[in-house]
Tab-separated table of C-alpha atoms and ligand atoms in Angstrom:
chain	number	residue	atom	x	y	z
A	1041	UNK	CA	0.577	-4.864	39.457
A	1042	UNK	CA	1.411	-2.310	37.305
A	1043	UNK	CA	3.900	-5.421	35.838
A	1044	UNK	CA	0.562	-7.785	35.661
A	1045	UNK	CA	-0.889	-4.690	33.239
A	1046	UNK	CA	1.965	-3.808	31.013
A	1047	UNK	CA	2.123	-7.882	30.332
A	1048	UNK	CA	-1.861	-8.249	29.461
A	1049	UNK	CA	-0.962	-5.218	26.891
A	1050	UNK	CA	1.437	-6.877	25.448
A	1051	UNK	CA	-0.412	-9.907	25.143
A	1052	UNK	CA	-3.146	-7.777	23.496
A	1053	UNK	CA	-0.485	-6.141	21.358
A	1054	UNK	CA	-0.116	-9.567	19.591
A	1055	UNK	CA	-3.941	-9.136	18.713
A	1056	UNK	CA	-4.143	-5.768	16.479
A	1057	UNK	CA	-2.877	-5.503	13.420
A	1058	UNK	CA	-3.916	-3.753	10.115
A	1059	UNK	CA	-2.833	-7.154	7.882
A	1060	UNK	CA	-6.337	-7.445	5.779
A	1061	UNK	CA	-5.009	-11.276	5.513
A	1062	UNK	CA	-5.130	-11.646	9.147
A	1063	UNK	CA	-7.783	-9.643	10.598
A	1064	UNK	CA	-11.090	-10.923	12.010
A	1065	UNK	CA	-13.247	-8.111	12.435
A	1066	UNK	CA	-12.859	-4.330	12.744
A	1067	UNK	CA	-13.556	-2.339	16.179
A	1068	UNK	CA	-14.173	1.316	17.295
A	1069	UNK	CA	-11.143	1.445	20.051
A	1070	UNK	CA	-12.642	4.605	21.511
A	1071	UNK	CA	-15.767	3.203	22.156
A	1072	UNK	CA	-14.488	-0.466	23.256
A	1073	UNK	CA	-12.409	1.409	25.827
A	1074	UNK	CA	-15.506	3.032	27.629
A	1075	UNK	CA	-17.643	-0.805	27.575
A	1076	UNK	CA	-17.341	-0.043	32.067
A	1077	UNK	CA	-20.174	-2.250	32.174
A	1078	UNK	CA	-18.170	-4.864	31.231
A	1079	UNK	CA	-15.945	-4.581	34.366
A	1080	UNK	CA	-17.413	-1.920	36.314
A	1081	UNK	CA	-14.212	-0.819	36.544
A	1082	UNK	CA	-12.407	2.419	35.698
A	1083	UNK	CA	-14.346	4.954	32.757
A	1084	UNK	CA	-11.604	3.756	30.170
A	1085	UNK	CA	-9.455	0.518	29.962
A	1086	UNK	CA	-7.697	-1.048	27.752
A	1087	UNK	CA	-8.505	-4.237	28.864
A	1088	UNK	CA	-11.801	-3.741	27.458
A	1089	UNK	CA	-9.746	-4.741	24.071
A	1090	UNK	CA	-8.471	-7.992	25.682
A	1091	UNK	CA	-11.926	-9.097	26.819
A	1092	UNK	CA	-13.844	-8.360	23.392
A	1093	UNK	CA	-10.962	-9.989	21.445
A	1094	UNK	CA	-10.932	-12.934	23.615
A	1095	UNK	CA	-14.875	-13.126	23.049
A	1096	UNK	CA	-13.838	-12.963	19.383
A	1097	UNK	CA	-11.791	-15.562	20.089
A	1098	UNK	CA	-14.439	-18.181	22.117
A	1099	UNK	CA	-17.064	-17.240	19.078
A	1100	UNK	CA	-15.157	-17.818	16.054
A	1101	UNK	CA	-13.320	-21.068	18.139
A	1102	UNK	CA	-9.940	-20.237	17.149
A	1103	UNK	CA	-6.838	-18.524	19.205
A	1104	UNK	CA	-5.313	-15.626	18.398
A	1105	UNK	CA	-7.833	-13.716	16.083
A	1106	UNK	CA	-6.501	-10.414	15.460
A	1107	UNK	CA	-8.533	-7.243	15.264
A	1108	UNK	CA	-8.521	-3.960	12.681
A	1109	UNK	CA	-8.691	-1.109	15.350
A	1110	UNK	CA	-9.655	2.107	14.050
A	1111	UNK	CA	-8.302	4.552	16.833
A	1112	UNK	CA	-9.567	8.208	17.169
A	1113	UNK	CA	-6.483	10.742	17.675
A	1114	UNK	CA	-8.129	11.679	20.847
A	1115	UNK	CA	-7.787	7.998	22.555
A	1116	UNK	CA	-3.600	8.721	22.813
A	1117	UNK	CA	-4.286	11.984	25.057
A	1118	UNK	CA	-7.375	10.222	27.019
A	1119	UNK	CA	-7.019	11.411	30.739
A	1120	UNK	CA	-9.333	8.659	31.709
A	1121	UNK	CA	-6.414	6.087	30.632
A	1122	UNK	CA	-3.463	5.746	32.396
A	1123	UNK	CA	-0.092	6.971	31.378
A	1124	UNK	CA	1.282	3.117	30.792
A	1125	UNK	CA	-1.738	2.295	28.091
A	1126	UNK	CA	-1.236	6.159	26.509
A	1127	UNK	CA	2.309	4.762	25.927
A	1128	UNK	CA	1.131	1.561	24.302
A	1129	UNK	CA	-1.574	2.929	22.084
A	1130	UNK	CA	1.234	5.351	21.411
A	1131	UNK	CA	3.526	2.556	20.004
A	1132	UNK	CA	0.530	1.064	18.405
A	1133	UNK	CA	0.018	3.616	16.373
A	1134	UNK	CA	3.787	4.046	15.665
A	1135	UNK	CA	4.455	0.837	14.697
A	1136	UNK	CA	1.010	1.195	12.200
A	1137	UNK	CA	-0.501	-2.144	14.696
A	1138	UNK	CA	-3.703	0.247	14.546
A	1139	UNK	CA	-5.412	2.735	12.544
A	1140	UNK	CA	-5.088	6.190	14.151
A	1141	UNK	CA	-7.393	9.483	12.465
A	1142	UNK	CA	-8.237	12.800	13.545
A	1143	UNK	CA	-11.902	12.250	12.352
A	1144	UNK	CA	-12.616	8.332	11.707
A	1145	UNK	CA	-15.760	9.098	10.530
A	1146	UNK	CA	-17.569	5.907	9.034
A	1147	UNK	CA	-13.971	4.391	8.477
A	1148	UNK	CA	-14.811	1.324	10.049
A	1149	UNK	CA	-17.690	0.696	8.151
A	1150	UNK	CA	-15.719	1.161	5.013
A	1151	UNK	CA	-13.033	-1.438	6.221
A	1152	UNK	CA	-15.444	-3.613	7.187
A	1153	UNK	CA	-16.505	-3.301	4.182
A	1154	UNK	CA	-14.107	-3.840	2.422
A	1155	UNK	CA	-12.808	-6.676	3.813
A	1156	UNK	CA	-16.100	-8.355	4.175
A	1157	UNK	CA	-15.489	-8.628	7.736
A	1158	UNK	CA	-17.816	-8.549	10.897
A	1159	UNK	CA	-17.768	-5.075	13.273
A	1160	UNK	CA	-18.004	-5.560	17.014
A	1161	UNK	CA	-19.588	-2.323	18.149
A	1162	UNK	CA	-22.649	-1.151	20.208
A	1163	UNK	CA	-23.980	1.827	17.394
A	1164	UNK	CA	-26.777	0.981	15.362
A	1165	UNK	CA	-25.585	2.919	12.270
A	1166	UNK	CA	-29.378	3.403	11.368
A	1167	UNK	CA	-28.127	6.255	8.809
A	1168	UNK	CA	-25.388	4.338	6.535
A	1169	UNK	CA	-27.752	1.263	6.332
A	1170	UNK	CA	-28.338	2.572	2.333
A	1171	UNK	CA	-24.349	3.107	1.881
A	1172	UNK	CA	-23.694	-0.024	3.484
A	1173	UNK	CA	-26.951	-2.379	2.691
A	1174	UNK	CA	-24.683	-5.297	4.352
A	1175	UNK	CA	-26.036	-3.551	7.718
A	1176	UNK	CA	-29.476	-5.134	7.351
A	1177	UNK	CA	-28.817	-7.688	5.027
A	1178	UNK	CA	-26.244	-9.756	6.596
A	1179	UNK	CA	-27.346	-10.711	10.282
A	1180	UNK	CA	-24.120	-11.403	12.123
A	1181	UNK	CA	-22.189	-8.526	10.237
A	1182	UNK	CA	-22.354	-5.625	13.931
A	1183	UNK	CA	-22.253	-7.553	16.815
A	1184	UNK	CA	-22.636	-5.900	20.200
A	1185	UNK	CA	-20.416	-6.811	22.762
A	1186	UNK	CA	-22.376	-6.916	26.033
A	1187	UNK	CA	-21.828	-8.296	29.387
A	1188	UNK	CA	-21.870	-11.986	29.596
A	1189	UNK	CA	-21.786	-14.875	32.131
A	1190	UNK	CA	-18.001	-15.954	31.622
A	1191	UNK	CA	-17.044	-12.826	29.777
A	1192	UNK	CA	-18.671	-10.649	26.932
A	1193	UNK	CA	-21.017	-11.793	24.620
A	1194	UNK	CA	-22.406	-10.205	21.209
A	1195	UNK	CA	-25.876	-9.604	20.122
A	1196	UNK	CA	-26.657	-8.712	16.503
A	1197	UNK	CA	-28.355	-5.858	15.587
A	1198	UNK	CA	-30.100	-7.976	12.929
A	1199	UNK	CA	-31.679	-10.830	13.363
A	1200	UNK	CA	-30.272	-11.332	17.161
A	1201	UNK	CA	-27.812	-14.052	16.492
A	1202	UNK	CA	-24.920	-14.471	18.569
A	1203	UNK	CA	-22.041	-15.163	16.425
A	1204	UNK	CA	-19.730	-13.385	13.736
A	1205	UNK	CA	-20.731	-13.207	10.391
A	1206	UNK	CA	-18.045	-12.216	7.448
A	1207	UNK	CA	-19.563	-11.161	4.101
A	1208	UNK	CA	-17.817	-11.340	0.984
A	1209	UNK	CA	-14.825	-8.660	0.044
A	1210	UNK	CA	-16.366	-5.627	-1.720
A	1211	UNK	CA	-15.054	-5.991	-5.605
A	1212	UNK	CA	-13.117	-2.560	-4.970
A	1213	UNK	CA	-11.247	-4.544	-2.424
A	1214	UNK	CA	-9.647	-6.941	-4.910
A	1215	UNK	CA	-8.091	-4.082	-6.862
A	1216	UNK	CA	-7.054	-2.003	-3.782
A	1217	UNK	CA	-5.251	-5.397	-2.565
A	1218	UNK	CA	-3.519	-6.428	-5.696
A	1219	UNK	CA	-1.422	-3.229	-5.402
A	1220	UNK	CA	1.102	-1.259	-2.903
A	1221	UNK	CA	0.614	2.193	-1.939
A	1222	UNK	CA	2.663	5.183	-0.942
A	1223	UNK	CA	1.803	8.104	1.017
A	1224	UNK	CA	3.186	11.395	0.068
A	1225	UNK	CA	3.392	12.226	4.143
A	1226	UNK	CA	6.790	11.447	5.182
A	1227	UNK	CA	6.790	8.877	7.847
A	1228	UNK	CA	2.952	8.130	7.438
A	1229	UNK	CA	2.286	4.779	9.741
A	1230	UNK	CA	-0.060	3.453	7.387
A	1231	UNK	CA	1.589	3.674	3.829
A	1232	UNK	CA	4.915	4.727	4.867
A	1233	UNK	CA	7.655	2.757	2.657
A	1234	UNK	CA	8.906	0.745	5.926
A	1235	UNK	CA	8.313	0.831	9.360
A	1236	UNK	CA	6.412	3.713	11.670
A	1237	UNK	CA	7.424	6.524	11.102
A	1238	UNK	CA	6.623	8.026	14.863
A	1239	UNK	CA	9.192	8.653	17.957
A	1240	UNK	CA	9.595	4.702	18.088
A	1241	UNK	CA	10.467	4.395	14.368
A	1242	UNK	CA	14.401	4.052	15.463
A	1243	UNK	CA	13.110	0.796	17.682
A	1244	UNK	CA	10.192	-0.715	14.818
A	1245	UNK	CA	11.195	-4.186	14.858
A	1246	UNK	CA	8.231	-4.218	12.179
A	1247	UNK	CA	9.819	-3.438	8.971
A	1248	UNK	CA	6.285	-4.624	7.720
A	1249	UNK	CA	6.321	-6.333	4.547
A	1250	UNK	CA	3.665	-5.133	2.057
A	1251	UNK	CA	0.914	-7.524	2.365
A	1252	UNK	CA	0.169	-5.830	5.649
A	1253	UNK	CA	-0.873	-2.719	3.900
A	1254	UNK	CA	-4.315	-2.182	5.628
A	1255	UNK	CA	-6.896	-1.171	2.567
A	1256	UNK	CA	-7.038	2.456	1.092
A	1257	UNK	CA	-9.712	4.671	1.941
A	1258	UNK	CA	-11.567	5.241	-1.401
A	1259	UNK	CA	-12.570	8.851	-1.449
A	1260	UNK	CA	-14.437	9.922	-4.888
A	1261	UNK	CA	-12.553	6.606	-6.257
A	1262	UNK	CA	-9.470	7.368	-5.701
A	1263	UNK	CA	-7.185	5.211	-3.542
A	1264	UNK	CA	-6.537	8.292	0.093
A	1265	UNK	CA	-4.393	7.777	3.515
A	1266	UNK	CA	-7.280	7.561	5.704
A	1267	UNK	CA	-4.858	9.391	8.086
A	1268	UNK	CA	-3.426	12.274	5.828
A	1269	UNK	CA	-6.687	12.511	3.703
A	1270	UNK	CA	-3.762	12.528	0.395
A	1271	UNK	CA	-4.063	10.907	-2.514
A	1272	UNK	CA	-1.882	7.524	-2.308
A	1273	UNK	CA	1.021	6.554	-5.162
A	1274	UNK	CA	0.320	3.247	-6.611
A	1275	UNK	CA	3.589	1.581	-6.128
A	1276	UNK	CA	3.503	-1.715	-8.228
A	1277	UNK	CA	1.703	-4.936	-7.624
A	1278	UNK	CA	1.805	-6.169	-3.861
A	1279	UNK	CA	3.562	-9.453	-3.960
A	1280	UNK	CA	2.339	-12.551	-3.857
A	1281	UNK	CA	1.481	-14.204	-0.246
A	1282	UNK	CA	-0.378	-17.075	1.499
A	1283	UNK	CA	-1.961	-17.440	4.640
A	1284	UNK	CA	-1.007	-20.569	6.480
A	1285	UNK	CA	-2.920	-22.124	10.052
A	1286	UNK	CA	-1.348	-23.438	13.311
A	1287	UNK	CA	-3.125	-26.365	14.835
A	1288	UNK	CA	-2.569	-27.891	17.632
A	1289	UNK	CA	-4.826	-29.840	19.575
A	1290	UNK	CA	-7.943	-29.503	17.023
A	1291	UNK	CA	-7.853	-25.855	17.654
A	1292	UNK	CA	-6.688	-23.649	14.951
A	1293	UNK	CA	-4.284	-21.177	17.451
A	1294	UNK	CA	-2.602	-18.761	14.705
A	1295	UNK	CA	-2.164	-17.968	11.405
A	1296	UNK	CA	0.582	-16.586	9.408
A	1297	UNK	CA	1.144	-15.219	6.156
A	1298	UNK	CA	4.072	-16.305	3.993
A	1299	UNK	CA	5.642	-14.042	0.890
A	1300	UNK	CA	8.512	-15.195	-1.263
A	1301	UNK	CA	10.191	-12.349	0.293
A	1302	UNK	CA	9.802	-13.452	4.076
A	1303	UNK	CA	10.284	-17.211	4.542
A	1304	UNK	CA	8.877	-18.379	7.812
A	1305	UNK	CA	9.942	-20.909	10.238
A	1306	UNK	CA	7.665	-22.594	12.764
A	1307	UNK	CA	9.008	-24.563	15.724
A	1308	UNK	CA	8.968	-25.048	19.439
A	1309	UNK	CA	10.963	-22.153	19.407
A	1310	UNK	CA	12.619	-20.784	16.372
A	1311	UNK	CA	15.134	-18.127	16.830
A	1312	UNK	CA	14.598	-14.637	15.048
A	1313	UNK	CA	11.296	-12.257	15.429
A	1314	UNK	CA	9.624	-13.856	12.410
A	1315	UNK	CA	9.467	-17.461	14.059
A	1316	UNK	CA	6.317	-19.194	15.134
A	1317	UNK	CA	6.909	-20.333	18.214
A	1318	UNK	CA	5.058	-23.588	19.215
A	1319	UNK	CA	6.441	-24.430	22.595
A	1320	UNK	CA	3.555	-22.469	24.681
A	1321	UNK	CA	0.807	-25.063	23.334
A	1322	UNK	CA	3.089	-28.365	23.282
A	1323	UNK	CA	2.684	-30.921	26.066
A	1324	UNK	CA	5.954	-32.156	27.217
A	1325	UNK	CA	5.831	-35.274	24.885
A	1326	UNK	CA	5.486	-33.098	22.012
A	1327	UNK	CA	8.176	-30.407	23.260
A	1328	UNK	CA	10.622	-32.678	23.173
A	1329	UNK	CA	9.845	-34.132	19.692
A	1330	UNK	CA	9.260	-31.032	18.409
A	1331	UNK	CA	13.128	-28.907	17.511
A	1332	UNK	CA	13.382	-25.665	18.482
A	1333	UNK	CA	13.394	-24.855	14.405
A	1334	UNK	CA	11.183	-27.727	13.063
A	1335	UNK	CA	9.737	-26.843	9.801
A	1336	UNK	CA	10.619	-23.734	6.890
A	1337	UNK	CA	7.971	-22.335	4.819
A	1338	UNK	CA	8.981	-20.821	1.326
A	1339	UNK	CA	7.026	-19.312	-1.266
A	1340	UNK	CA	8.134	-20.180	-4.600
A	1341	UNK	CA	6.291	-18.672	-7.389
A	1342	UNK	CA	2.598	-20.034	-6.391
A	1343	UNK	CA	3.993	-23.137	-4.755
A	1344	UNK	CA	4.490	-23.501	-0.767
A	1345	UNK	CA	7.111	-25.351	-0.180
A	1346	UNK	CA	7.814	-27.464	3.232
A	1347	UNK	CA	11.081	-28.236	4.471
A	1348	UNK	CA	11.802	-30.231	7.361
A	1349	UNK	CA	15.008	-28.911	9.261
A	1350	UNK	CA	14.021	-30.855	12.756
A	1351	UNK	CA	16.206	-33.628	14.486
A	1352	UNK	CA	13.100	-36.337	14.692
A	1353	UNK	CA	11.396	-35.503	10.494
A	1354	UNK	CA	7.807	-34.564	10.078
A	1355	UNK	CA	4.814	-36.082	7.857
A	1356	UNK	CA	2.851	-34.860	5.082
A	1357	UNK	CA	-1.167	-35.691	5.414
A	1358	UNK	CA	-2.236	-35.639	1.727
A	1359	UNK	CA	-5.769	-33.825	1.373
A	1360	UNK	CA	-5.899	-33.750	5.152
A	1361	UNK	CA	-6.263	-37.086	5.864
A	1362	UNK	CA	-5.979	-38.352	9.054
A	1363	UNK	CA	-5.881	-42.259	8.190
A	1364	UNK	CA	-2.374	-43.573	9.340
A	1365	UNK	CA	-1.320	-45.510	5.850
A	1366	UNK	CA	-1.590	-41.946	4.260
A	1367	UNK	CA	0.713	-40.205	6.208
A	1368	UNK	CA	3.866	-39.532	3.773
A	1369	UNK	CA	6.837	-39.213	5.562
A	1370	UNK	CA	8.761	-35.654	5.250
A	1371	UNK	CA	12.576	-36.405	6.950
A	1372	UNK	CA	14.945	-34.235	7.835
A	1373	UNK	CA	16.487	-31.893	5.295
A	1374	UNK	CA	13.789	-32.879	2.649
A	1375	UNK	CA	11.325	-30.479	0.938
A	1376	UNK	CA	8.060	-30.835	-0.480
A	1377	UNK	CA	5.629	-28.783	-2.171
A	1378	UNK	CA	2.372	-28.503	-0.319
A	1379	UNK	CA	-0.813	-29.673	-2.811
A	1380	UNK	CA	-3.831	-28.980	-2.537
A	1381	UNK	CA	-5.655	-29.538	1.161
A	1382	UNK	CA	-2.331	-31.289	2.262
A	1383	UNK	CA	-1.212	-30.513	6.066
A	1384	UNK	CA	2.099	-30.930	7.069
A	1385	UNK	CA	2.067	-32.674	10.286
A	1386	UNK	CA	5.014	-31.754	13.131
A	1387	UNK	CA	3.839	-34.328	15.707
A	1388	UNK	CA	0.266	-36.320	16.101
A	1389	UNK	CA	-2.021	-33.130	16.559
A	1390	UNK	CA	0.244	-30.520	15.495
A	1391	UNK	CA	-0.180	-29.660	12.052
A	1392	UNK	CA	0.151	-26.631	9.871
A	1393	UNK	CA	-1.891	-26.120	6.412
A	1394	UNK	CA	-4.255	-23.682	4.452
A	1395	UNK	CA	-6.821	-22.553	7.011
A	1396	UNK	CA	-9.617	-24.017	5.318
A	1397	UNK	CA	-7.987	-27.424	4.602
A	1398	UNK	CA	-7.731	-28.261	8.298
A	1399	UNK	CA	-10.114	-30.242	9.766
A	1400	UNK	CA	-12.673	-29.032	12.385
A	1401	UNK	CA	-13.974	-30.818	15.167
A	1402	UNK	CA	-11.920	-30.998	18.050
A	1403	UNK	CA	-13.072	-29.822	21.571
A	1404	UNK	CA	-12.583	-26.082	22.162
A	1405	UNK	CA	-10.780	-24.325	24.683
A	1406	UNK	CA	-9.009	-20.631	23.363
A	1407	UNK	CA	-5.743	-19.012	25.133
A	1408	UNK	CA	-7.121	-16.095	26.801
A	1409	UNK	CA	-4.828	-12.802	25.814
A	1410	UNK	CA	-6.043	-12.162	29.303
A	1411	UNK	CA	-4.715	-14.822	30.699
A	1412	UNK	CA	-1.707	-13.915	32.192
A	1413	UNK	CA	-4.102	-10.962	34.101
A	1414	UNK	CA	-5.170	-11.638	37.298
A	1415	UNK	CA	-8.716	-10.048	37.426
A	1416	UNK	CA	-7.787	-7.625	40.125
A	1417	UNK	CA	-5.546	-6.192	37.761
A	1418	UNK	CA	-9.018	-5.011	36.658
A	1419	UNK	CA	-9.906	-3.032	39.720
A	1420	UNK	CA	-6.966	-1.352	40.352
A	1421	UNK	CA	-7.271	2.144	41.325
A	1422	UNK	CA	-5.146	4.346	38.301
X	2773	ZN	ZN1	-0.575	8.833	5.101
């Protein structure tokens, strides 16, 4: 059972990240951890994580919606957890997949902020409701996860709706995110110059690229390490990237960000850790159509480029249209740049575009990142 666990955390894993591109909404792990009314199980579990993200996941109708975790030092010591999730928020903090401070303070409001996304969190935050006017304003922006029929559900604290709201980025947030930053901490997690910098820095297969810089804390204006509380070196402009969308099915199921640096391949199962694997959401007709390394992504200058290195050729749906005589055909070994609301299409229902440019519409059904726990996992005893 202990097996069942470690493979639920590692399916959560996938979920947390600090990528400002890829992040859906920004949570409190020390308080998500202690939601036992959402179980009744144990006083702290990290499965709490997996069942708020996947309620993330049912209300925004999209897979694989990755959260900003602000961690408080204490949560990697918590007796209440066992050793095996110490270990793993351990790693996640190594590896800089979460946000670990000795004090986090309001910094989840100021991410949120930032980023203009929604927080999941049961405090009312009555007292920053002048610093953050968002609070009130924006119904939808603090959802409370709270025991639901199939699952949690959220409640605003405004207004009582039930779904995720994002506001727009804070204008500090544009300048903060057009540059790279260094910490003057050797081995800091956050704004390190690759990698983690903790006892699994040897083993980081994340030699994150810069985009994934999560957003400086702005003390007094200037750009701080929300861990070491030091001023940050700006480091030069933060490379270009774009954010591209996985659908299959009608259901948006990941997204990915592209850099000229880091081109990325996307196929029923591409070979090297920055693949996007398909095969796990293909039905047999499309596995076999679909090769192993189907389709390359490059970023040249502002231009995505496409290039089909499959066995069977893909198609190009101009403007995202699904009408049959539009469908350009993209063969093997042949490039194209992507315009404007184009998708590229890898088989009928398996496309991959601009997030906004794909269509919505199709019946909705989300891969738990619990899935592969069977709920007496839950109950275990520690
Ligand atoms: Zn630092």
């Amino acid at each position: 059972m202990r097996f069942e666990i470690s493979k639920v955390l590692d399916a959560i894993e996938g979920r947390v990240c600090t990528d400002p591109q890829l992040v859906r909404a920004v949570i409190d792990l020390a308080e998500i951890i202690r939601y036992q009314d959402l179980d009744g199980g144990r006083p702290a579990s990290t499965l709490r994580l997996g069942m708020v993200i996947d309620a993330l996941a049912r209300s925004l109708e999209e897979d694989t919606v990755p959260v900003y975790a602000v961690v408080h030092r204490g949560v990697l010591s918590d007796a209440d957890l066992t050793s095996n999730e110490r270990m793993v928020v351990r790693r996640w903090a190594d590896d800089g997949l979460v946000e670990v401070l000795d004090n986090p303070g309001d910094r989840m409001l100021e991410v949120a902020d930032l980023l203009g996304l929604p927080v999941l969190s049961r405090v009312r935050f009555d007292g920053l409701r002048g610093r953050f006017p968002w609070l009130v304003e924006q119904p939808g922006r603090v959802l409370a996860p709270v025991p639901g029929a199939g699952g949690p559900v959220f409640i605003a604290h405004v207004g009582g709706g039930h779904t995720p709201v994002s506001g727009p980025p804070s204008p500090a947030a544009a300048k903060l995110l057009a540059r790279e930053w260094r910490c003057p901490e050797s081995g800091c997690n956050l704004f390190g110059g690759s990698g983690g910098g903790g006892a699994f820095a040897d083993l980081a297969r994340v030699d994150r690229a810069p985009t994934g810089q999560p957003p400086p804390s702005l003390r007094g204006g200037v750009p701080t390490c929300p861990r070491h509380g030091t001023r940050l070196r700006d480091a030069g402009s933060r490379p270009r990237s774009e954010v591209l969308a996985v659908r299959v099915g009608g259901l948006t199921r990941r997204r990915f960000v592209l850099t000229a640096e880091q081109p990325v391949t996307v196929g029923r199962a591409p070979e090297g850790s920055n693949g996007i694997v398909l095969g796990q959401w293909l039905n047999d007709e499309a596995r076999r159509w679909i090769s192993r390394s189907h389709l390359r992504f490059e970023l040249r200058g502002a231009d995505i480029v496409a290039t089909d290195v499959s066995t069977n050729g893909s198609g190009i749906r101009p403007a995202g249209s699904m009408t049959e005589a539009d469908r350009i055909p993209l063969p093997p070994q042949q490039s194209r740049v992507l315009g404007a609301g184009d998708m590229v299409e890898l088989y009928p229902g398996v496309q991959i575009g601009r997030p906004d440019d794909l269509p919505a519409g199709a019946p909705y059904n989300p891969d738990s990142v619990m899935s592969e726990a069977p709920t007496m996992a839950m109950r275990l005893p520690r």
